[in-house]
Tab-separated table of C-alpha atoms in Angstrom:
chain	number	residue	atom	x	y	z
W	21	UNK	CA	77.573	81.234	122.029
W	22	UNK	CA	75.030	83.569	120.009
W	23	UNK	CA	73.919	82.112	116.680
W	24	UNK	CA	76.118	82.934	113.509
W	25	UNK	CA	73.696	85.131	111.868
W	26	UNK	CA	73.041	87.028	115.422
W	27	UNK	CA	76.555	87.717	115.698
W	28	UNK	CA	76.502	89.155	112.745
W	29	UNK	CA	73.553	91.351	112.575
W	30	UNK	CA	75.277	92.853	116.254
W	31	UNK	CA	78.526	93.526	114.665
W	32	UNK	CA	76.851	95.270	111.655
W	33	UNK	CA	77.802	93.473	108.345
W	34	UNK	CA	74.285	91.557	108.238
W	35	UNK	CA	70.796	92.832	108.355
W	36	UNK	CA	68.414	89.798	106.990
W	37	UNK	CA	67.843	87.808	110.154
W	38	UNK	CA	66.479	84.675	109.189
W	39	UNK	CA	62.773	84.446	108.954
W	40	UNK	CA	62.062	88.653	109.780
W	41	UNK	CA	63.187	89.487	105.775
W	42	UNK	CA	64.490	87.111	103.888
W	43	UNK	CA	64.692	87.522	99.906
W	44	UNK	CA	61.644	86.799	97.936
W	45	UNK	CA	61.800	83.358	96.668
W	46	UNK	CA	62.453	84.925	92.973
W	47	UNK	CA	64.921	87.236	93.765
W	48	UNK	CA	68.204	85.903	92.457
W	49	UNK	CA	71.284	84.183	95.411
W	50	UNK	CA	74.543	85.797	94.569
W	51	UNK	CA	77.317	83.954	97.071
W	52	UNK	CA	80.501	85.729	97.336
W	53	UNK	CA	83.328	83.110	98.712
W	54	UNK	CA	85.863	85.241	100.431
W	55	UNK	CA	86.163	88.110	103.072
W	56	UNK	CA	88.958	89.823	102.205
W	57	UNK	CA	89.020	93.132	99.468
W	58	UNK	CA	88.011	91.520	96.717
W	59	UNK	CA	84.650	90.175	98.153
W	60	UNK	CA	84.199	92.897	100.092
W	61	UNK	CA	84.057	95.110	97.486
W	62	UNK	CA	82.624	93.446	95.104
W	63	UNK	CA	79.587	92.507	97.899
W	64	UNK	CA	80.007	96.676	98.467
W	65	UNK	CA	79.389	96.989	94.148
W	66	UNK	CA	76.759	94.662	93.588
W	67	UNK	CA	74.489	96.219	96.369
W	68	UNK	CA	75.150	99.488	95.195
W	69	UNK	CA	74.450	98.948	91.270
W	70	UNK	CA	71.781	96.220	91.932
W	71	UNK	CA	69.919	97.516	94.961
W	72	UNK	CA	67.492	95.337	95.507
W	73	UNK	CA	67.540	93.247	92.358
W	74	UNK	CA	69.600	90.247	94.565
W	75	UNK	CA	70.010	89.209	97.323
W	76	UNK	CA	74.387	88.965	98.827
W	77	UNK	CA	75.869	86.697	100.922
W	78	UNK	CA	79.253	86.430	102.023
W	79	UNK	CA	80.643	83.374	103.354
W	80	UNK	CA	84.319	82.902	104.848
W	81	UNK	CA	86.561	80.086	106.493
W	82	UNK	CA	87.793	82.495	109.060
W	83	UNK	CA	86.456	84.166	112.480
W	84	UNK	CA	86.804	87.588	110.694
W	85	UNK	CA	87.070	89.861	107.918
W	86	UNK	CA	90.233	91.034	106.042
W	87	UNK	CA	92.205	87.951	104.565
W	88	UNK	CA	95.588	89.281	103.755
W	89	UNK	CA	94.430	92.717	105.282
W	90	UNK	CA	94.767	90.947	108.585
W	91	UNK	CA	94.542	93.116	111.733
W	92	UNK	CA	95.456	91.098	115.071
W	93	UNK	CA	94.912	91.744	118.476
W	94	UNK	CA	96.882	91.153	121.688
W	95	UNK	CA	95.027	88.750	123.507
W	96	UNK	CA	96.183	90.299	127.095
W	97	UNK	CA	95.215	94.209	125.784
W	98	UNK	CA	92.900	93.826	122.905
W	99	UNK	CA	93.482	98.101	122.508
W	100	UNK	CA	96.932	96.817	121.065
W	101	UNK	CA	97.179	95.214	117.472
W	102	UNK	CA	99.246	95.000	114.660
W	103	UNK	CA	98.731	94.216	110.814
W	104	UNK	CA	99.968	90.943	109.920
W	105	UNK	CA	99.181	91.329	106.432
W	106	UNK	CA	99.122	94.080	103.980
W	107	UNK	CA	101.473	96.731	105.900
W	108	UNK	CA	99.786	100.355	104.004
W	109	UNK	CA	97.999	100.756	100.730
W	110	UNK	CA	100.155	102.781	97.678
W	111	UNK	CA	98.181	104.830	94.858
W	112	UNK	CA	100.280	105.173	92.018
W	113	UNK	CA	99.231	108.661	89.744
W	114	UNK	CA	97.603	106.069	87.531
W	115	UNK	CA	95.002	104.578	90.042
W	116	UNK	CA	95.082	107.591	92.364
W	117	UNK	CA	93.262	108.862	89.159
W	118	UNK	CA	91.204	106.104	88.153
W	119	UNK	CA	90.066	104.784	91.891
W	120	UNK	CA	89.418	108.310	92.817
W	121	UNK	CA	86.094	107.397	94.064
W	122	UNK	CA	87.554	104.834	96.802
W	123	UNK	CA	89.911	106.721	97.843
W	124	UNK	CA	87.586	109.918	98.314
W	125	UNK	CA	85.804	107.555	100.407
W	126	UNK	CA	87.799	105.781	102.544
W	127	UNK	CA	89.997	109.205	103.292
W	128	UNK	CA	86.311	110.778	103.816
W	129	UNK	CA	85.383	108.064	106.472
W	130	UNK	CA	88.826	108.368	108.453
W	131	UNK	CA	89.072	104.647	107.527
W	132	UNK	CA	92.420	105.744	105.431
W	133	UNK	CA	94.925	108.572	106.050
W	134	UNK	CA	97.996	109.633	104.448
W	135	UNK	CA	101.094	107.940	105.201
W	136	UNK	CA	103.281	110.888	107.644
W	137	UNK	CA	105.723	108.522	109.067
W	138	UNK	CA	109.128	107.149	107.997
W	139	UNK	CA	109.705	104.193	105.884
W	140	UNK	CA	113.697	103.558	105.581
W	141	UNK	CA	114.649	101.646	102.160
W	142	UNK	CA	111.101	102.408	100.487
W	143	UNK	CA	112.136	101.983	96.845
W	144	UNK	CA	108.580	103.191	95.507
W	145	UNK	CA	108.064	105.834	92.961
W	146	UNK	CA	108.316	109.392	94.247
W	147	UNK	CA	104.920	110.134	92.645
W	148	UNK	CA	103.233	107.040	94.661
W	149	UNK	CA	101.242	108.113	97.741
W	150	UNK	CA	100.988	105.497	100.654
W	151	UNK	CA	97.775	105.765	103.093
W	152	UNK	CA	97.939	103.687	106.415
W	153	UNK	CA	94.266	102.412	108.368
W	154	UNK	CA	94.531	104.230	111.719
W	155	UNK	CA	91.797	101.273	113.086
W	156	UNK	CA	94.006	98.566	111.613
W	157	UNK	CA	94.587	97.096	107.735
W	158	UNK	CA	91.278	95.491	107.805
W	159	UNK	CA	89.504	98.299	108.807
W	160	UNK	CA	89.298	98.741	105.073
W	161	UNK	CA	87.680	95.485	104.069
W	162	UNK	CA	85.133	96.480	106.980
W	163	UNK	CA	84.548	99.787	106.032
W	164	UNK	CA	83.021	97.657	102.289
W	165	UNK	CA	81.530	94.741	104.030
W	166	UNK	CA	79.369	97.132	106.479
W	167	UNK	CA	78.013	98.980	103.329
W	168	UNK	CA	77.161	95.742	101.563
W	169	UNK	CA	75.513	94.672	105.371
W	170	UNK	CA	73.939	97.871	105.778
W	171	UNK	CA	71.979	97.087	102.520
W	172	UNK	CA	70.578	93.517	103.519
W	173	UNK	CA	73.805	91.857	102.311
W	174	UNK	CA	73.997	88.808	104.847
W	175	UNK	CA	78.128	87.808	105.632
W	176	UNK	CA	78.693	84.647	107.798
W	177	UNK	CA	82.138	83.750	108.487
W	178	UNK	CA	83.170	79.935	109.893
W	179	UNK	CA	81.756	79.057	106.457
W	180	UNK	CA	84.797	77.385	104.747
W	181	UNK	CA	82.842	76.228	101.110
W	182	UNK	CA	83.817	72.473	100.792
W	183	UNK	CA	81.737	71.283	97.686
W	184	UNK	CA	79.898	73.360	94.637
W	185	UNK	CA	77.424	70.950	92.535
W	186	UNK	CA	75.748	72.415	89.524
W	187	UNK	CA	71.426	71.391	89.885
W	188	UNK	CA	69.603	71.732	87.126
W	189	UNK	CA	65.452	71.679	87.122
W	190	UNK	CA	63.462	72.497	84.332
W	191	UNK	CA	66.401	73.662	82.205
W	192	UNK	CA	67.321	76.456	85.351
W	193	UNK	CA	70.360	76.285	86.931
W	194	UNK	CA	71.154	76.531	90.323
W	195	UNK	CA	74.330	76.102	92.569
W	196	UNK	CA	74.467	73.611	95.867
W	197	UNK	CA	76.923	74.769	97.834
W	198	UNK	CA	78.382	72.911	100.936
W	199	UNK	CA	80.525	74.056	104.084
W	200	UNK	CA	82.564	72.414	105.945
W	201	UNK	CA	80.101	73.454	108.936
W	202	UNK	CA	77.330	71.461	107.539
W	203	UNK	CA	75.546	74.425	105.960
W	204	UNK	CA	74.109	73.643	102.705
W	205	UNK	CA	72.385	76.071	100.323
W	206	UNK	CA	71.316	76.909	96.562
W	207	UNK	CA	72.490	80.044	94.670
W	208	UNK	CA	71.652	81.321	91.158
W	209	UNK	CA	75.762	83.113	90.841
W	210	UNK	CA	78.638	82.396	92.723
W	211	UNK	CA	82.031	84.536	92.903
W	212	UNK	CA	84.778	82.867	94.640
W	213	UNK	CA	87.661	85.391	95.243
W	214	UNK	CA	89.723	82.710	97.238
W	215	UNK	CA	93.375	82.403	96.376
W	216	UNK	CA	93.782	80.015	92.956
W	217	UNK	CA	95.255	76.959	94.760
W	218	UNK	CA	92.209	77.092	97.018
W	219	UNK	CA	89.632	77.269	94.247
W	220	UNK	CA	91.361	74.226	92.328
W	221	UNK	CA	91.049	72.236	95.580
W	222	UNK	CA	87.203	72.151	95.732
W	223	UNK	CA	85.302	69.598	95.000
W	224	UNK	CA	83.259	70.188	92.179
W	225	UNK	CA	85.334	72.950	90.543
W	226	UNK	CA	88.103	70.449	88.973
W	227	UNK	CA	85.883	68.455	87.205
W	228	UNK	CA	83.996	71.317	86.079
W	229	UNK	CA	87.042	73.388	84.883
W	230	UNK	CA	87.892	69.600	82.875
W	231	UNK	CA	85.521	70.276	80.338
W	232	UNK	CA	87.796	73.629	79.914
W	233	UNK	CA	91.181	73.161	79.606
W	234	UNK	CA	92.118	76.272	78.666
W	235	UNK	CA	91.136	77.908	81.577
W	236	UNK	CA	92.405	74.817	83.760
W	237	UNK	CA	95.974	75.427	82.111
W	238	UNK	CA	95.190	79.192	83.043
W	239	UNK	CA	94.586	78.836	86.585
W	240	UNK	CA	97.527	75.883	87.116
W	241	UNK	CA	99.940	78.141	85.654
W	242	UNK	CA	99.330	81.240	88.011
W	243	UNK	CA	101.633	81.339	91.300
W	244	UNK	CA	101.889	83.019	94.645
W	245	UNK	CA	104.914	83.605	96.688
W	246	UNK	CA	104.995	82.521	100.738
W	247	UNK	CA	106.135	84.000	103.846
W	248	UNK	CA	105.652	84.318	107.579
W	249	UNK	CA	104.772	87.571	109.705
W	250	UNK	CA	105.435	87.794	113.217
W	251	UNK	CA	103.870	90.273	115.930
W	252	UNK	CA	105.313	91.069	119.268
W	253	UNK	CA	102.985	92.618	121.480
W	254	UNK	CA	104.255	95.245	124.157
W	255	UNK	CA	103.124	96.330	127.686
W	256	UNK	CA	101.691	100.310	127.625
W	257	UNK	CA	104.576	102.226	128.383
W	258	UNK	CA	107.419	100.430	126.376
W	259	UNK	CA	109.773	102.401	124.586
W	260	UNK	CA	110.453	100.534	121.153
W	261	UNK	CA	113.835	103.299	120.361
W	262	UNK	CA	113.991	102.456	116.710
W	263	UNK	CA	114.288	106.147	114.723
W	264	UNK	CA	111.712	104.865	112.190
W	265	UNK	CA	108.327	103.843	112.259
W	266	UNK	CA	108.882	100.949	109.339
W	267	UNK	CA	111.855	99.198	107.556
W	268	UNK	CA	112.975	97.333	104.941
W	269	UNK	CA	116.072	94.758	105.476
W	270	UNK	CA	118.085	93.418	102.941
W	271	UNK	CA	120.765	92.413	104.984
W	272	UNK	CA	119.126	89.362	106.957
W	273	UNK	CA	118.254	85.780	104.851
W	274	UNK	CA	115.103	86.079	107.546
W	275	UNK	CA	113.588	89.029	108.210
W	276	UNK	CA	112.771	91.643	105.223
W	277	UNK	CA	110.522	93.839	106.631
W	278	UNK	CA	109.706	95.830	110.344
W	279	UNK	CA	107.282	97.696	111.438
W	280	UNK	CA	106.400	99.662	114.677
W	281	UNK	CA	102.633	99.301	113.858
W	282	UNK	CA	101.359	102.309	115.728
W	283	UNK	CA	104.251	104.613	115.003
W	284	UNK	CA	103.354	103.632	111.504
W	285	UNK	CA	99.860	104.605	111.964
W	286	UNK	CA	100.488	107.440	113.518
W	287	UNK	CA	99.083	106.485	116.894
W	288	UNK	CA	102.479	106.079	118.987
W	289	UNK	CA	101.419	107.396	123.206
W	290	UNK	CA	102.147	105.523	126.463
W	291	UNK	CA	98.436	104.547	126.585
W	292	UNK	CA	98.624	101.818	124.465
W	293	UNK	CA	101.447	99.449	123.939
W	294	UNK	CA	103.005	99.232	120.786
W	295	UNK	CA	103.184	96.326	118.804
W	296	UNK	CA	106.641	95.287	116.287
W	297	UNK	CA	105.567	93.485	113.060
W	298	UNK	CA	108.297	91.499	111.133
W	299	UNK	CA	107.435	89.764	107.706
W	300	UNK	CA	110.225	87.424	106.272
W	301	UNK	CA	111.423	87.538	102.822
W	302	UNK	CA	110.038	84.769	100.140
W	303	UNK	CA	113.043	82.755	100.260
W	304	UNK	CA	112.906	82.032	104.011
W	305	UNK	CA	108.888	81.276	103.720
W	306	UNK	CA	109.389	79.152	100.852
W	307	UNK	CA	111.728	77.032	102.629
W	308	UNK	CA	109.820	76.605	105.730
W	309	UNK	CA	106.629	77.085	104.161
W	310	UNK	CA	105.327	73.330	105.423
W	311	UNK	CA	107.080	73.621	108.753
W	312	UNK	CA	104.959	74.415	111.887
W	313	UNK	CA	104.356	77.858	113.433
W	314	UNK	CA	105.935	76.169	116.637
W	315	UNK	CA	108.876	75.568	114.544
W	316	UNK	CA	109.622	78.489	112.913
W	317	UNK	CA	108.802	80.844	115.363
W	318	UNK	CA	111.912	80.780	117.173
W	319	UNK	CA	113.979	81.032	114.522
W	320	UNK	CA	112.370	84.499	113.309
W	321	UNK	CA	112.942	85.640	116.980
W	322	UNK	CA	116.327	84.524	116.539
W	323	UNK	CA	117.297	86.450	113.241
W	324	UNK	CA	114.895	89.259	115.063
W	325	UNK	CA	117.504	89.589	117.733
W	326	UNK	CA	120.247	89.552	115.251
W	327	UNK	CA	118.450	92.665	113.083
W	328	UNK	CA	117.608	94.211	116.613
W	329	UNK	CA	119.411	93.140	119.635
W	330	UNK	CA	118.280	94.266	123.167
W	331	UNK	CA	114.200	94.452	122.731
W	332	UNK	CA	112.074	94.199	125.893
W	333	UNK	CA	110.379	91.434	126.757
W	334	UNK	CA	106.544	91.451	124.851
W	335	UNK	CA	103.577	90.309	126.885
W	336	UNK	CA	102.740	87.986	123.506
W	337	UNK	CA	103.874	86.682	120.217
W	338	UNK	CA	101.667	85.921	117.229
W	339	UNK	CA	103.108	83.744	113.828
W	340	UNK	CA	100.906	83.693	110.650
W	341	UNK	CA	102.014	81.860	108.163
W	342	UNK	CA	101.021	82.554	104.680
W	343	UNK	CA	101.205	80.501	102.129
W	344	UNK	CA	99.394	82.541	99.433
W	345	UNK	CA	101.126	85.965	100.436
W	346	UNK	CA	101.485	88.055	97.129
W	347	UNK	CA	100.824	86.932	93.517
W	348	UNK	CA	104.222	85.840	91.972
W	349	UNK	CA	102.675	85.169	88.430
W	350	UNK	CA	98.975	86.279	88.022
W	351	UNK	CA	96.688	84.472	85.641
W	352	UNK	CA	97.658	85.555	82.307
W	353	UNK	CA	96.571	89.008	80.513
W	354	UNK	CA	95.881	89.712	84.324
W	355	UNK	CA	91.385	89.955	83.127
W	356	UNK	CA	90.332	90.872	86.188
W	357	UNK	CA	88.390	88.158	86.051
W	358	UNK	CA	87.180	84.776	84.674
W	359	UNK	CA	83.767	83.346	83.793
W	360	UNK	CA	83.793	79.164	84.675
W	361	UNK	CA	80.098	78.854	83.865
W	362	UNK	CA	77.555	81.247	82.187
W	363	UNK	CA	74.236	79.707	83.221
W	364	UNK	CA	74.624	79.235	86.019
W	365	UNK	CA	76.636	81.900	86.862
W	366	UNK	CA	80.267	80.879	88.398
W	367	UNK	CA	83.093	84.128	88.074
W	368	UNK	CA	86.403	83.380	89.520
W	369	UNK	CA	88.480	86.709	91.054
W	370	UNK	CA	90.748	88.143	93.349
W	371	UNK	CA	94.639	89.097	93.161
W	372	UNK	CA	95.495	86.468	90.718
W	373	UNK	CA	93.607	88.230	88.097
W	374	UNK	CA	95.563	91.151	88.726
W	375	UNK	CA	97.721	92.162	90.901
W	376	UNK	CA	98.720	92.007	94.674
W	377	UNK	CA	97.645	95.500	96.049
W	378	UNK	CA	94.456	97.474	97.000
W	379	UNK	CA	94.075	98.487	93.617
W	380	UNK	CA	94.434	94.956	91.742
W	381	UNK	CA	91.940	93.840	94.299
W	382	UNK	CA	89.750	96.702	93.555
W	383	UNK	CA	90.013	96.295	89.917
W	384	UNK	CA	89.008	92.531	90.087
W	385	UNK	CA	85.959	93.635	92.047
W	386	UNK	CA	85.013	95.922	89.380
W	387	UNK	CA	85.425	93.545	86.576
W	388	UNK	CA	83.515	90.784	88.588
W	389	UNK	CA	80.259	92.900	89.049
W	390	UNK	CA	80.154	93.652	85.825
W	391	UNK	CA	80.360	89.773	84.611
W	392	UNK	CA	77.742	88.938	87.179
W	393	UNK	CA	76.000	91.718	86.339
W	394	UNK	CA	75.831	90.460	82.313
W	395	UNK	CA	74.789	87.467	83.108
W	396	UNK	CA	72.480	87.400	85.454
W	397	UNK	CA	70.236	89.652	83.145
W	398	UNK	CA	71.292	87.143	80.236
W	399	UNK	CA	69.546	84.514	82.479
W	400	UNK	CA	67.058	86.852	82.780
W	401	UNK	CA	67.474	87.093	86.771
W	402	UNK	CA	67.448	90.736	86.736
């Protein structure tokens, strides 16, 4: 298998290969926790606005980027995937307005393009414009992480942070962080972006987050809803006769939402199969939510077959389960963001300082540069 950081530097997110250009020894360690939008672009910001002030890296737990912008592939025709997660991204006039810039962008690169297809029982505000990712949901969290990379931001994934310690040496203030991998390191700022429940759980961060209760009571009091998501993988060829390319379903305890992923993208051709998402409704995830995938796969099939009876036969079937889907209750006042430590630098962000969609993650991003900005030239890193 290549080396992590070789891996990386082929696929384009990192350019410092260890021991060719690594940082100068006083340039200030900034460690994003987290992969999905919100690191992404906040790794995207903080090279942009800092240049070469710091030196970014990325670590997450998975094999890829995206988190809930999940993009899978079929493992007997990779050309066919599906997006387990987020399903499109909506721009209300508001943030259409206000996140111009990123949505210039990403329309500019081809990485987003408006929404032409059908979406029966979309209950959204006539005025709100939905984009789909022709390349796949996570395409977007890419299309960030490859501008951070192409800027000597280094992103390793396997990296699943275990342990933060606070070090202290002549009155500076460092951060030892630990993966489950065995990969140990020091950082002068770290952002962790992971879903609340997941920051609570690491060691260091509880007893840290002690000596502030009112940010302890903060954090315990946010929530996130559950659910599964399903993909069935087609052979090229298959005729999926639904009249729409995505659906919502009120009429099934199970299943709440369908999608025919490349009718949806706007891809649909006998070249490729297509692939049928299904996402449950909260209810049903909630109640199975510590059941196995083994488990509750066949009873989504089931309730599939009830919603639409007579589908072919797919060449595979992929369950996610997750448990932090959406933000039910987001930290409150929604900040953006939240400062655990000044010096040295620890910001907490993500969806549960906002809100579950592009732009809540986008808006978290933007209010944890600029803490991490502030601070690090309060600590007189910059």
């Amino acid at each position: 298998l290549l080396q992590d950081w070789h891996l990386q530097y082929i696929l384009g997110y990192k350019t410092t290969v260890p021991g060719v250009n690594a940082p100068p020894c006083c340039m200030a360690r900034v460690l994003i926790v987290g992969a999905g939008l919100t690191g992404a672009v906040s790794a995207c910001l903080l090279r942009r606005e800092l240049q070469h002030a710091c030196s970014i890296v990325v670590w997450d737990k998975a094999r890829g980027a995206g988190g809930r912008m999940s993009t899978s592939r079929c493992p007997e025709d990779q050309r066919c995937t599906a997006d387990l997660g987020a399903q499109y991204v909506s721009a209300t006039q508001d943030y259409a307005k206000s996140h111009a810039s990123f949505y210039e962008e990403l329309l500019k690169a081809g990485v987003l393009r408006p929404l032409s297809a059908s979406i029966e029982g979309d209950r959204s505000d006539p005025t709100t414009t939905h984009y789909v990712a022709p390349s796949g949901i996570s395409s977007v969290v890419k299309h960030f992480l490859k501008l951070a990379g192409e800027r000597n931001a280094e992103v390793h994934f396997g990296h699943n942070i275990s342990e933060i310690r606070e070090q202290r040496e002549g009155g500076a203030g460092k951060w030892h962080v630990s993966a489950q991998n065995g990969t140990e390191a020091e950082f002068d700022a770290i952002i962790l972006t992971m879903p609340v429940p997941q920051i609570l759980g690491l060691t260091g961060i509880k007893t840290l987050l002690e000596e502030h209760p009112a940010q302890l009571s903060l954090l315990q009091n946010a929530t996130s809803s559950s659910r599964y998501a399903l993909a069935m993988y087609f052979s090229p060829g298959t005729t999926l006769n639904m009249p729409w390319a995505a659906k919502y379903i009120t009429e099934d305890p199970c299943v709440r939402f369908l999608s025919v992923d490349s009718r949806k993208r706007g891809l649909d051709g006998p070249e490729v199969g297509p692939a049928l998402v299904v996402h449950t409704g909260v209810p049903f995830g909630v109640k199975h939510i510590d059941h196995t995938l083994p488990e509750v796969q066949p009873i989504i099939i089931q309730h599939l077959e009830d919603v639409l009876p007579g589908l072919p036969e797919p060449l595979s079937i992929k369950c996610q389960k997750w448990r932090y889907s959406q933000v039910h209750k987001a930290v409150s006042g929604s900040p953006g963001s939240l400062v655990v430590s000044t010096q040295p630098p620890l910001v907490l962000g993500g969806d549960a300082f906002t809100h579950s969609n592009f732009d809540g993650c986008v808006e978290s991003a933007l209010s944890v540069v600029s803490q991490v900005k502030e601070l690090l030239a309060a600590n007189g890193r910059l």
